[in-house]
Amino acid sequence: MRAKLLILLLALLAAPALLAQTGYPVWCEVHVDLGKDGRSSVEYTVKYQQSGGEFHGFFFHGPQIDSLHPVWDDAFGLATLSNGRTLKIKRSVRGGKKTIEFANGAGISTGWAIFKYRFATDFAANGHLADTTDADGNKLAVFHWAPSTWDHSLEHYTVYVRYPVQVSGDPRSEAFLESVHFRTEKWMNDAYRIDYLNDKGRFQVLLHDELVAKDHTMMIQQYVDASVFDGPFGAYDPSRLNEGGGYYPPGYDPDPPLDDSSARVLFLVVALLLFGLFASITYFKHRETRKARDSLDDVKWSAVEWIPPKIQLSTFRKPGKVCDTLTPVEVAFFLELPYKRILSVMLQRLDAAGFLKVVNADPLKVKVLPRTLNDIETLEEYEYEMVKAARDDGKFSEAELEYLLDLVVKNVQKKAWDCDIEATKKYWQEQIKPVWDKKAKEGFEDEDKDASKPYTRRNFGWYHWYYWNNGYRDYDRSFLPDRFERSIDVKVDHISYEDFLTDPGAIDVCHSACHSACHSACHSACHSACHSACHSACHSACHSGGSF
């Protein structure tokens, strides 16, 4: 009888912690776009299922994120709901932990949400892209990293790694793979299903794992010829592999700091520990059954034909549907041009049309010129907002430009939420092409020259078409789209992560500050609080997941 009462008490103690979960991750997909110099883009797509109460978001934090010193592309973030609606998302902090959550306090009480967000990082500077040599003396570059671990099991975890090398022929052929000296560790072949793809003309490796256990780390360690990158990079350090995935290097203490709510935190820790005693009974009872089941799954895996997974985001999108109502500025956003470049082109257009006059380029200073009401009415909404922003002091504040950019993003999302993205891009590129061809004959950069540049430095001929649509057609080759890009005073973290990929000095990385946030600052506060006993409870401080 006492034993039954104890079990009931332990379950009740653990209940608050269990009921706090309002959602759980279903699957995660990560796209890594490696740059030749190591500066890269990392894009997450995560599906969360609402499971009780109102779901607002989830925790996304820990050394596996902070060690990358991410430069966030906040304007890119978006959540797609099971009813087809989209919600803007934001990064925030709750209880000292970083979060990804719906903006404006939004939440859902039923269904699911697919979150998309991305950031830039320098894998070479962070030690995850390094130089090495194989047994035959070939110089190779090794990419060794792991994306976030999650505090809940997943249906699947998929990682796409795109390399800065053009595909020649079939990317799955032995001839191509040998031409780039592609290699993986044997344990990767054993652990994942692997495929080789041609993604927009570039070589991409797809890694896929199913029925992923809670807290599982999806390690990646693969090699290509060093000439694929613009090295040299640092020497390969095997210990760096663990830092990417939430496994802790020697001396690292993941215990979280105790704040004013320490009594509540310790209560939950103790409750979880006691509940663990109850859970262990079930664990030992079913361990043998689970082992047998896992072995059976392994047999089934080897017999199932490998089919590359597809992101389930497109369930509400209509194949072939084109969004043909975008304005010229909105088209630039849809083509993924860097925000600063779009603003630079807009500024030059307004200067040439006599709405503004650039008085000084650095620091940027403009003068608003007098125009009639009829003239003002010819401006696109975003151009008018740009003129209005400069009226008071001849400058563009960060807040003013953020408002303008947010306005564009919101309108594009509203118009294009169910369109076929690739079909829409193709449509607008076809509208741009005749104008671009005409300007190329005048000596401007043609399509081939533009296509040879890194993706984030491409212009896709958009600015020619933008000027053409506004009646401005007589300009020479000194008229460059990025002319004022460096003069626009907007923080990289708030505007475009692409700027980080193209400008080494775009952000000052404060390694010690980030590292101490998860290490030194909280070491003394938690180390004495029953270290080994509450390790599993504190471990979550450095794992992504957990909903609210």
Coordinates of C-alpha atoms in Angstrom, one line a residue:
M1 CA 0.0 0.0 0.0
R2 CA 2.8 2.4 0.9
A3 CA 4.5 1.6 -2.3
K4 CA 1.4 2.5 -4.3
L5 CA 1.0 5.8 -2.4
L6 CA 4.6 6.6 -3.1
I7 CA 4.3 6.0 -6.8
L8 CA 1.1 8.2 -6.9
L9 CA 2.9 10.9 -5.0
L10 CA 5.9 10.8 -7.4
A11 CA 3.6 11.0 -10.4
L12 CA 1.8 14.0 -8.9
L13 CA 5.1 15.8 -8.2
A14 CA 6.2 15.3 -11.8
A15 CA 2.9 16.4 -13.2
P16 CA 3.6 20.1 -13.4
A17 CA 6.7 19.6 -15.4
L18 CA 4.9 17.2 -17.8
L19 CA 1.9 19.3 -18.3
A20 CA 4.0 22.4 -19.1
Q21 CA 4.6 20.9 -22.6
T22 CA 2.2 22.4 -25.0
G23 CA 3.7 20.9 -28.2
Y24 CA 6.5 18.6 -29.4
P25 CA 8.7 18.4 -32.4
V26 CA 7.6 15.9 -35.1
W27 CA 10.5 16.2 -37.6
C28 CA 13.4 18.4 -38.4
E29 CA 15.2 19.2 -41.7
V30 CA 18.3 21.3 -42.0
H31 CA 19.8 22.9 -45.2
V32 CA 23.5 23.8 -45.0
D33 CA 24.8 25.9 -47.9
L34 CA 28.6 25.9 -47.6
G35 CA 30.4 28.9 -49.0
K36 CA 33.9 28.6 -50.6
D37 CA 35.5 30.6 -47.8
G38 CA 33.5 28.8 -45.0
R39 CA 30.9 31.4 -44.6
S40 CA 27.6 29.5 -44.9
S41 CA 23.9 29.5 -44.5
V42 CA 22.1 27.2 -42.1
E43 CA 18.3 26.9 -42.6
Y44 CA 16.0 24.9 -40.2
T45 CA 12.6 23.6 -41.0
V46 CA 10.9 22.1 -37.9
K47 CA 7.4 20.7 -37.6
Y48 CA 5.8 21.1 -34.1
Q49 CA 2.5 19.4 -33.1
Q50 CA 0.3 21.2 -30.6
S51 CA -0.4 18.7 -27.7
G52 CA -2.2 20.6 -24.9
G53 CA -3.1 24.1 -24.0
E54 CA -2.1 27.0 -26.3
F55 CA 1.3 26.4 -28.1
H56 CA 3.4 29.5 -28.6
G57 CA 6.9 28.3 -29.5
F58 CA 9.9 26.3 -28.4
F59 CA 13.4 26.6 -26.9
F60 CA 16.3 26.7 -29.4
H61 CA 19.6 27.2 -27.6
G62 CA 22.7 25.7 -26.1
P63 CA 26.4 25.4 -27.1
Q64 CA 25.5 23.7 -30.4
I65 CA 24.0 27.0 -31.5
D66 CA 26.0 29.6 -29.7
S67 CA 29.3 28.0 -30.7
L68 CA 28.4 28.9 -34.3
H69 CA 28.1 32.7 -33.5
P70 CA 25.0 32.8 -35.7
V71 CA 24.0 35.9 -37.7
W72 CA 20.3 35.7 -37.9
D73 CA 18.1 36.5 -40.9
D74 CA 15.1 37.5 -38.8
A75 CA 13.0 38.7 -41.7
F76 CA 13.1 35.2 -43.2
G77 CA 11.4 33.5 -40.3
L78 CA 7.9 32.2 -40.9
A79 CA 5.5 29.6 -39.5
T80 CA 3.0 27.8 -41.6
L81 CA 0.0 26.3 -39.8
S82 CA -2.1 23.2 -40.6
N83 CA -5.0 25.4 -41.7
G84 CA -2.8 27.1 -44.4
R85 CA -2.3 30.4 -42.6
T86 CA 1.2 31.8 -42.0
L87 CA 2.4 33.6 -38.9
K88 CA 5.5 35.7 -38.5
I89 CA 8.0 34.3 -35.9
K90 CA 10.6 35.9 -33.8
R91 CA 13.5 35.0 -31.6
S92 CA 13.2 35.8 -27.9
V93 CA 14.4 34.8 -24.4
R94 CA 12.3 33.1 -21.7
G95 CA 13.8 32.2 -18.3
G96 CA 17.3 32.9 -19.7
K97 CA 16.8 30.5 -22.6
K98 CA 16.6 31.5 -26.2
T99 CA 13.4 30.7 -28.1
I100 CA 11.7 30.5 -31.5
E101 CA 8.1 31.6 -31.1
F102 CA 5.1 33.2 -32.9
A103 CA 5.4 37.0 -33.1
N104 CA 2.9 39.3 -31.4
G105 CA 2.0 36.8 -28.7
A106 CA 0.2 34.5 -31.1
G107 CA -0.5 30.9 -30.3
I108 CA -2.4 27.8 -31.6
S109 CA -4.7 25.5 -29.7
T110 CA -5.0 22.8 -32.3
G111 CA -3.1 21.4 -35.3
W112 CA 0.5 21.8 -36.2
A113 CA 3.0 24.5 -37.2
I114 CA 6.1 24.3 -39.5
F115 CA 8.7 26.8 -38.5
K116 CA 11.3 28.0 -41.0
Y117 CA 14.3 30.1 -39.9
R118 CA 17.9 30.6 -40.9
F119 CA 21.2 32.1 -39.9
A120 CA 24.7 32.6 -41.4
T121 CA 27.8 31.3 -39.8
D122 CA 31.5 30.8 -40.6
F123 CA 32.2 27.1 -40.3
A124 CA 35.9 27.6 -41.1
A125 CA 36.4 30.2 -38.3
N126 CA 34.4 28.0 -35.9
G127 CA 36.6 24.9 -36.6
H128 CA 33.9 22.8 -38.3
L129 CA 35.4 23.1 -41.8
A130 CA 39.1 22.2 -41.7
D131 CA 42.0 20.8 -43.8
T132 CA 43.2 17.3 -43.6
T133 CA 45.1 14.7 -45.7
D134 CA 44.1 11.1 -46.6
A135 CA 46.3 8.0 -46.5
D136 CA 47.4 8.6 -50.1
G137 CA 48.5 12.2 -49.4
N138 CA 45.5 13.9 -51.1
K139 CA 44.6 17.2 -49.5
L140 CA 41.0 17.2 -48.4
A141 CA 38.6 19.5 -46.6
V142 CA 36.5 17.9 -43.9
F143 CA 33.1 19.2 -42.8
H144 CA 32.5 17.9 -39.3
W145 CA 29.5 19.2 -37.4
A146 CA 26.2 18.2 -35.9
P147 CA 22.9 20.2 -35.9
S148 CA 20.7 20.6 -32.8
T149 CA 19.7 17.8 -30.6
W150 CA 16.0 17.7 -29.6
D151 CA 14.4 16.8 -26.3
H152 CA 11.8 14.6 -28.0
S153 CA 11.9 11.8 -30.5
L154 CA 11.5 12.6 -34.2
E155 CA 9.8 10.9 -37.1
H156 CA 12.8 11.8 -39.2
Y157 CA 15.9 14.1 -39.1
T158 CA 17.2 15.1 -42.5
V159 CA 20.3 17.3 -43.4
Y160 CA 21.1 18.6 -46.8
V161 CA 24.8 19.8 -47.2
R162 CA 25.3 21.7 -50.4
Y163 CA 28.9 22.2 -51.6
P164 CA 30.3 25.1 -53.6
V165 CA 31.1 22.9 -56.6
Q166 CA 29.3 22.5 -59.9
V167 CA 27.8 19.1 -60.8
S168 CA 29.2 17.5 -63.9
G169 CA 27.0 14.6 -65.0
D170 CA 25.2 12.3 -62.6
P171 CA 26.1 13.3 -59.0
R172 CA 25.5 9.7 -57.9
S173 CA 28.0 8.3 -60.4
E174 CA 31.3 7.0 -59.1
A175 CA 33.1 9.1 -61.7
F176 CA 31.7 12.4 -60.3
L177 CA 32.2 11.4 -56.6
E178 CA 35.8 10.5 -57.4
S179 CA 36.3 13.8 -59.3
V180 CA 35.6 15.7 -56.1
H181 CA 37.2 13.0 -53.8
F182 CA 34.0 12.7 -51.8
R183 CA 34.3 10.5 -48.8
T184 CA 32.3 9.8 -45.6
E185 CA 33.2 8.0 -42.4
K186 CA 32.0 4.4 -42.3
W187 CA 29.8 5.1 -39.3
M188 CA 27.9 7.6 -41.4
N189 CA 27.1 4.9 -44.0
D190 CA 25.9 2.7 -41.2
A191 CA 23.8 5.3 -39.4
Y192 CA 22.1 7.2 -42.3
R193 CA 20.6 6.8 -45.6
I194 CA 22.6 8.9 -48.0
D195 CA 21.9 10.3 -51.4
Y196 CA 23.7 12.6 -53.8
L197 CA 21.8 15.4 -55.6
N198 CA 22.1 18.1 -58.2
D199 CA 20.7 21.2 -56.4
K200 CA 20.5 24.2 -58.8
G201 CA 23.7 23.0 -60.5
R202 CA 25.6 22.4 -57.3
F203 CA 26.6 19.1 -55.5
Q204 CA 24.4 18.3 -52.5
V205 CA 24.6 15.5 -50.1
L206 CA 21.4 14.3 -48.4
L207 CA 21.6 12.6 -45.0
H208 CA 18.4 11.0 -43.6
D209 CA 17.6 9.2 -40.4
E210 CA 14.2 7.9 -39.2
L211 CA 12.6 7.2 -35.8
V212 CA 15.2 9.4 -34.2
A213 CA 15.5 9.0 -30.4
K214 CA 15.3 11.9 -27.9
D215 CA 18.6 13.7 -27.4
H216 CA 20.1 11.9 -30.5
T217 CA 23.0 13.7 -32.1
M218 CA 23.2 13.6 -35.9
M219 CA 26.9 13.7 -36.4
I220 CA 28.3 14.6 -39.8
Q221 CA 31.8 14.0 -41.0
Q222 CA 32.5 14.0 -44.7
Y223 CA 35.3 15.0 -47.0
V224 CA 35.9 16.6 -50.4
D225 CA 38.9 17.7 -52.4
A226 CA 40.5 20.8 -50.7
S227 CA 40.3 22.6 -54.1
V228 CA 36.5 22.8 -53.7
F229 CA 37.1 25.6 -51.1
D230 CA 39.2 28.7 -50.9
G231 CA 41.4 27.5 -48.1
P232 CA 43.6 27.0 -46.4
F233 CA 41.6 26.4 -43.2
G234 CA 42.7 25.3 -39.8
A235 CA 43.9 21.8 -39.2
Y236 CA 41.3 19.2 -38.5
D237 CA 40.6 18.9 -34.8
P238 CA 38.4 15.8 -33.9
S239 CA 37.2 17.3 -30.6
R240 CA 35.4 20.0 -32.6
L241 CA 32.9 17.5 -33.8
N242 CA 31.2 17.1 -30.4
E243 CA 30.7 20.8 -29.9
G244 CA 28.2 21.1 -32.7
G245 CA 25.7 18.6 -31.4
G246 CA 25.2 19.3 -27.8
Y247 CA 27.8 16.7 -26.5
Y248 CA 30.1 18.5 -24.1
P249 CA 33.9 18.9 -24.4
P250 CA 36.1 18.1 -21.4
G251 CA 35.5 20.6 -18.5
Y252 CA 32.2 21.8 -19.9
D253 CA 29.4 22.1 -17.3
P254 CA 25.9 22.4 -18.8
D255 CA 24.2 23.2 -15.5
P256 CA 21.9 26.3 -15.8
P257 CA 22.2 29.3 -13.5
L258 CA 19.8 29.7 -10.6
D259 CA 17.8 32.9 -10.6
D260 CA 15.1 34.2 -8.4
S261 CA 13.0 31.2 -9.3
S262 CA 15.6 28.7 -8.0
A263 CA 13.3 27.2 -5.4
R264 CA 10.8 26.3 -8.0
V265 CA 13.5 24.9 -10.3
L266 CA 15.0 22.8 -7.5
F267 CA 11.5 21.5 -6.7
L268 CA 11.0 20.4 -10.2
V269 CA 14.4 18.8 -10.4
V270 CA 13.7 16.8 -7.2
A271 CA 10.3 15.8 -8.6
L272 CA 11.9 14.6 -11.8
L273 CA 14.5 12.6 -9.9
L274 CA 11.9 10.9 -7.8
F275 CA 9.8 10.3 -10.8
G276 CA 12.8 8.7 -12.4
L277 CA 12.8 6.0 -9.8
F278 CA 9.2 5.1 -10.9
A279 CA 10.2 5.3 -14.6
S280 CA 13.2 3.0 -14.0
I281 CA 10.8 0.1 -13.0
T282 CA 9.1 0.3 -16.4
Y283 CA 12.5 0.7 -18.2
F284 CA 14.0 -2.5 -16.9
K285 CA 10.8 -4.4 -17.4
H286 CA 10.6 -3.6 -21.1
R287 CA 14.3 -3.3 -22.0
E288 CA 14.6 -6.8 -23.5
T289 CA 11.4 -6.3 -25.5
R290 CA 12.8 -3.0 -26.9
K291 CA 16.1 -4.6 -27.9
A292 CA 14.3 -7.2 -29.9
R293 CA 12.1 -4.6 -31.6
D294 CA 15.1 -2.5 -32.5
S295 CA 16.8 -5.5 -34.1
L296 CA 13.7 -6.1 -36.1
D297 CA 13.6 -2.5 -37.3
D298 CA 17.3 -2.8 -38.5
V299 CA 16.3 -5.8 -40.6
K300 CA 13.4 -3.9 -42.1
W301 CA 15.5 -0.8 -42.9
S302 CA 17.9 -2.9 -45.0
A303 CA 15.0 -4.2 -47.1
V304 CA 13.2 -0.9 -47.7
E305 CA 14.0 1.0 -51.0
W306 CA 15.6 4.3 -50.3
I307 CA 13.4 7.2 -51.3
P308 CA 14.7 10.8 -50.6
P309 CA 12.3 12.6 -48.2
K310 CA 10.5 15.7 -49.2
I311 CA 9.8 18.7 -46.9
Q312 CA 6.1 18.6 -46.1
L313 CA 5.8 22.4 -46.2
S314 CA 4.2 22.4 -49.6
T315 CA 0.9 20.6 -48.7
F316 CA -1.1 23.9 -49.1
R317 CA 0.8 25.3 -52.0
K318 CA -0.8 24.9 -55.4
P319 CA 1.6 23.5 -58.0
G320 CA 2.0 25.8 -61.0
K321 CA 0.2 28.7 -59.3
V322 CA 2.0 32.0 -60.1
C323 CA 1.8 35.1 -57.9
D324 CA 1.7 37.7 -60.6
T325 CA 0.6 40.6 -58.5
L326 CA 3.9 41.5 -56.9
T327 CA 5.2 45.0 -57.2
P328 CA 8.8 45.6 -58.5
V329 CA 10.2 45.9 -55.0
E330 CA 8.4 42.8 -53.8
V331 CA 9.8 40.9 -56.8
A332 CA 13.3 41.7 -55.4
F333 CA 12.4 40.2 -52.1
F334 CA 10.9 37.1 -53.8
L335 CA 14.2 36.6 -55.7
E336 CA 16.0 36.8 -52.4
L337 CA 18.2 39.8 -53.1
P338 CA 20.0 41.1 -50.0
Y339 CA 17.9 43.8 -48.3
K340 CA 20.6 46.4 -48.3
R341 CA 21.0 46.1 -52.0
I342 CA 17.3 46.5 -52.6
L343 CA 17.4 49.7 -50.4
S344 CA 20.5 50.9 -52.3
V345 CA 18.7 50.5 -55.7
M346 CA 15.6 52.2 -54.4
L347 CA 17.7 55.1 -53.1
Q348 CA 19.4 55.6 -56.5
R349 CA 16.0 55.5 -58.3
L350 CA 14.6 58.1 -56.0
D351 CA 17.7 60.3 -56.4
A352 CA 17.6 60.0 -60.2
A353 CA 13.8 60.7 -60.3
G354 CA 14.3 63.9 -58.2
F355 CA 12.5 62.9 -55.1
L356 CA 15.7 62.7 -53.0
K357 CA 19.2 64.1 -53.4
V358 CA 22.1 62.2 -51.9
V359 CA 24.1 64.9 -50.1
N360 CA 26.7 62.6 -48.6
A361 CA 27.4 58.9 -49.1
D362 CA 29.3 58.1 -46.0
P363 CA 27.7 58.7 -43.6
L364 CA 24.6 58.6 -45.7
K365 CA 22.7 62.0 -45.8
V366 CA 19.9 62.9 -48.2
K367 CA 17.7 65.9 -48.9
V368 CA 14.0 65.5 -49.6
L369 CA 13.1 67.6 -52.7
P370 CA 9.8 69.3 -53.2
R371 CA 7.4 67.5 -55.5
T372 CA 3.7 67.8 -56.4
L373 CA 1.0 65.5 -54.9
N374 CA 0.6 63.9 -58.3
D375 CA 4.3 63.1 -58.4
I376 CA 4.1 61.6 -55.0
E377 CA 1.2 59.4 -56.0
T378 CA 3.3 57.7 -58.7
L379 CA 5.6 56.2 -56.1
E380 CA 5.4 52.6 -55.0
E381 CA 4.3 52.2 -51.4
Y382 CA 7.8 51.3 -50.2
E383 CA 9.4 54.2 -52.1
Y384 CA 7.0 56.6 -50.4
E385 CA 7.9 55.1 -47.0
M386 CA 11.6 55.7 -47.8
V387 CA 11.0 59.3 -48.7
K388 CA 8.9 59.8 -45.6
A389 CA 11.6 58.3 -43.4
A390 CA 14.1 61.0 -44.6
R391 CA 11.8 64.0 -44.2
D392 CA 12.7 64.9 -40.6
D393 CA 16.5 64.8 -40.6
G394 CA 17.7 63.6 -44.0
K395 CA 18.7 60.2 -42.5
F396 CA 17.3 56.7 -42.4
S397 CA 17.2 55.3 -38.9
E398 CA 17.4 51.6 -38.2
A399 CA 13.8 51.6 -36.9
E400 CA 12.5 53.3 -40.0
L401 CA 14.2 50.9 -42.4
E402 CA 13.1 47.9 -40.3
Y403 CA 9.5 49.1 -40.6
L404 CA 9.9 49.4 -44.3
L405 CA 11.4 45.9 -44.7
D406 CA 8.8 44.4 -42.4
L407 CA 6.1 46.0 -44.5
V408 CA 7.4 44.4 -47.7
V409 CA 7.8 41.0 -46.1
K410 CA 4.3 41.1 -44.7
N411 CA 2.8 42.0 -48.1
V412 CA 4.7 39.4 -50.0
Q413 CA 3.6 36.7 -47.5
K414 CA 0.0 37.8 -47.8
K415 CA 0.1 37.6 -51.6
A416 CA 2.2 34.5 -52.2
W417 CA 1.3 32.2 -49.3
D418 CA -0.1 29.5 -51.5
C419 CA 1.8 30.0 -54.7
D420 CA 4.4 27.7 -56.4
I421 CA 7.6 29.4 -55.4
E422 CA 9.8 28.1 -58.3
A423 CA 7.0 28.8 -60.8
T424 CA 6.6 32.4 -59.5
K425 CA 10.4 33.0 -59.6
K426 CA 10.5 31.7 -63.2
Y427 CA 7.6 33.9 -64.2
W428 CA 9.2 37.1 -62.9
Q429 CA 12.6 36.1 -64.3
E430 CA 10.9 35.9 -67.7
Q431 CA 9.5 39.4 -67.2
I432 CA 12.9 40.7 -66.4
K433 CA 14.8 38.9 -69.2
P434 CA 13.8 41.2 -72.2
V435 CA 15.0 44.3 -70.3
W436 CA 18.1 42.6 -69.1
D437 CA 19.0 41.4 -72.6
K438 CA 18.6 45.0 -73.9
K439 CA 20.9 46.4 -71.2
A440 CA 23.5 43.7 -71.7
K441 CA 23.8 44.8 -75.4
E442 CA 24.6 48.3 -74.0
G443 CA 27.6 46.8 -72.1
F444 CA 26.1 45.9 -68.8
E445 CA 26.7 42.6 -67.1
D446 CA 24.9 39.8 -68.8
E447 CA 23.2 36.6 -67.5
D448 CA 26.3 34.4 -67.8
K449 CA 28.5 36.9 -65.9
D450 CA 25.8 37.3 -63.2
A451 CA 25.4 33.5 -62.9
S452 CA 29.1 33.0 -62.3
K453 CA 29.1 35.0 -59.1
P454 CA 28.2 33.7 -55.6
Y455 CA 24.5 33.5 -55.2
T456 CA 24.4 36.3 -52.6
R457 CA 26.2 38.7 -55.0
R458 CA 23.9 38.0 -58.0
N459 CA 21.4 40.7 -59.1
F460 CA 19.3 38.6 -61.6
G461 CA 18.9 41.7 -63.8
W462 CA 16.3 43.0 -61.3
Y463 CA 17.5 46.5 -61.0
H464 CA 17.4 47.1 -64.7
W465 CA 13.8 46.0 -64.8
Y466 CA 13.0 48.1 -61.7
Y467 CA 14.5 51.2 -63.3
W468 CA 12.8 50.4 -66.6
N469 CA 9.4 50.1 -64.9
N470 CA 9.9 53.5 -63.4
G471 CA 10.8 55.1 -66.7
Y472 CA 14.5 55.5 -65.9
R473 CA 16.4 54.0 -68.8
D474 CA 19.3 56.3 -69.6
Y475 CA 22.1 55.4 -67.2
D476 CA 25.7 54.3 -67.7
R477 CA 27.7 51.4 -66.2
S478 CA 28.8 53.5 -63.2
F479 CA 25.3 53.1 -61.9
L480 CA 25.8 50.0 -59.6
P481 CA 23.1 48.3 -57.6
D482 CA 25.3 48.1 -54.5
R483 CA 26.5 51.7 -54.6
F484 CA 25.0 52.7 -51.2
E485 CA 24.9 49.2 -49.7
R486 CA 27.7 49.9 -47.2
S487 CA 26.3 53.3 -46.3
I488 CA 22.9 52.1 -45.1
D489 CA 23.0 52.0 -41.3
V490 CA 21.2 48.8 -40.4
K491 CA 22.6 46.1 -38.2
V492 CA 23.3 42.9 -40.0
D493 CA 21.6 40.8 -37.3
H494 CA 18.4 42.7 -37.8
I495 CA 18.4 42.9 -41.6
S496 CA 20.1 40.4 -43.9
Y497 CA 22.3 37.5 -43.0
E498 CA 23.5 37.6 -46.6
D499 CA 25.7 40.6 -45.7
F500 CA 27.6 38.4 -43.3
L501 CA 28.2 35.9 -46.1
T502 CA 29.7 38.6 -48.3
D503 CA 31.5 40.9 -45.8
P504 CA 34.0 39.4 -43.4
G505 CA 33.8 42.5 -41.2
A506 CA 30.0 42.6 -41.0
I507 CA 29.9 41.3 -37.5
D508 CA 32.1 41.3 -34.4
V509 CA 32.1 37.8 -33.0
C510 CA 32.2 37.9 -29.2
H511 CA 33.2 34.3 -28.5
S512 CA 33.9 34.7 -24.8
A513 CA 30.6 36.4 -24.1
C514 CA 28.6 33.6 -25.8
H515 CA 30.6 30.8 -24.3
S516 CA 30.3 32.2 -20.8
A517 CA 26.5 32.4 -21.2
C518 CA 26.4 28.6 -21.1
H519 CA 29.5 27.9 -19.1
S520 CA 31.4 30.2 -16.7
A521 CA 28.5 32.3 -15.5
C522 CA 26.4 29.3 -14.4
H523 CA 29.2 26.9 -13.2
S524 CA 29.5 27.9 -9.6
A525 CA 25.8 28.4 -9.1
C526 CA 24.8 24.9 -10.2
H527 CA 27.8 22.7 -9.6
S528 CA 27.1 22.3 -5.9
A529 CA 23.4 21.7 -6.4
C530 CA 23.6 17.9 -6.5
H531 CA 25.6 17.7 -9.7
S532 CA 25.5 14.1 -10.7
A533 CA 22.0 13.5 -9.3
C534 CA 20.3 16.3 -11.3
H535 CA 22.5 16.1 -14.4
S536 CA 19.7 14.9 -16.7
A537 CA 17.4 17.6 -15.6
C538 CA 20.0 20.3 -16.1
H539 CA 21.1 18.7 -19.4
S540 CA 18.0 20.2 -21.1
A541 CA 19.5 23.7 -20.6
C542 CA 21.7 22.9 -23.6
H543 CA 19.2 21.0 -25.8
S544 CA 16.7 22.5 -28.1
G545 CA 13.0 21.7 -27.7
G546 CA 10.6 22.2 -24.8
S547 CA 7.5 24.1 -25.7
F548 CA 5.4 26.8 -24.0

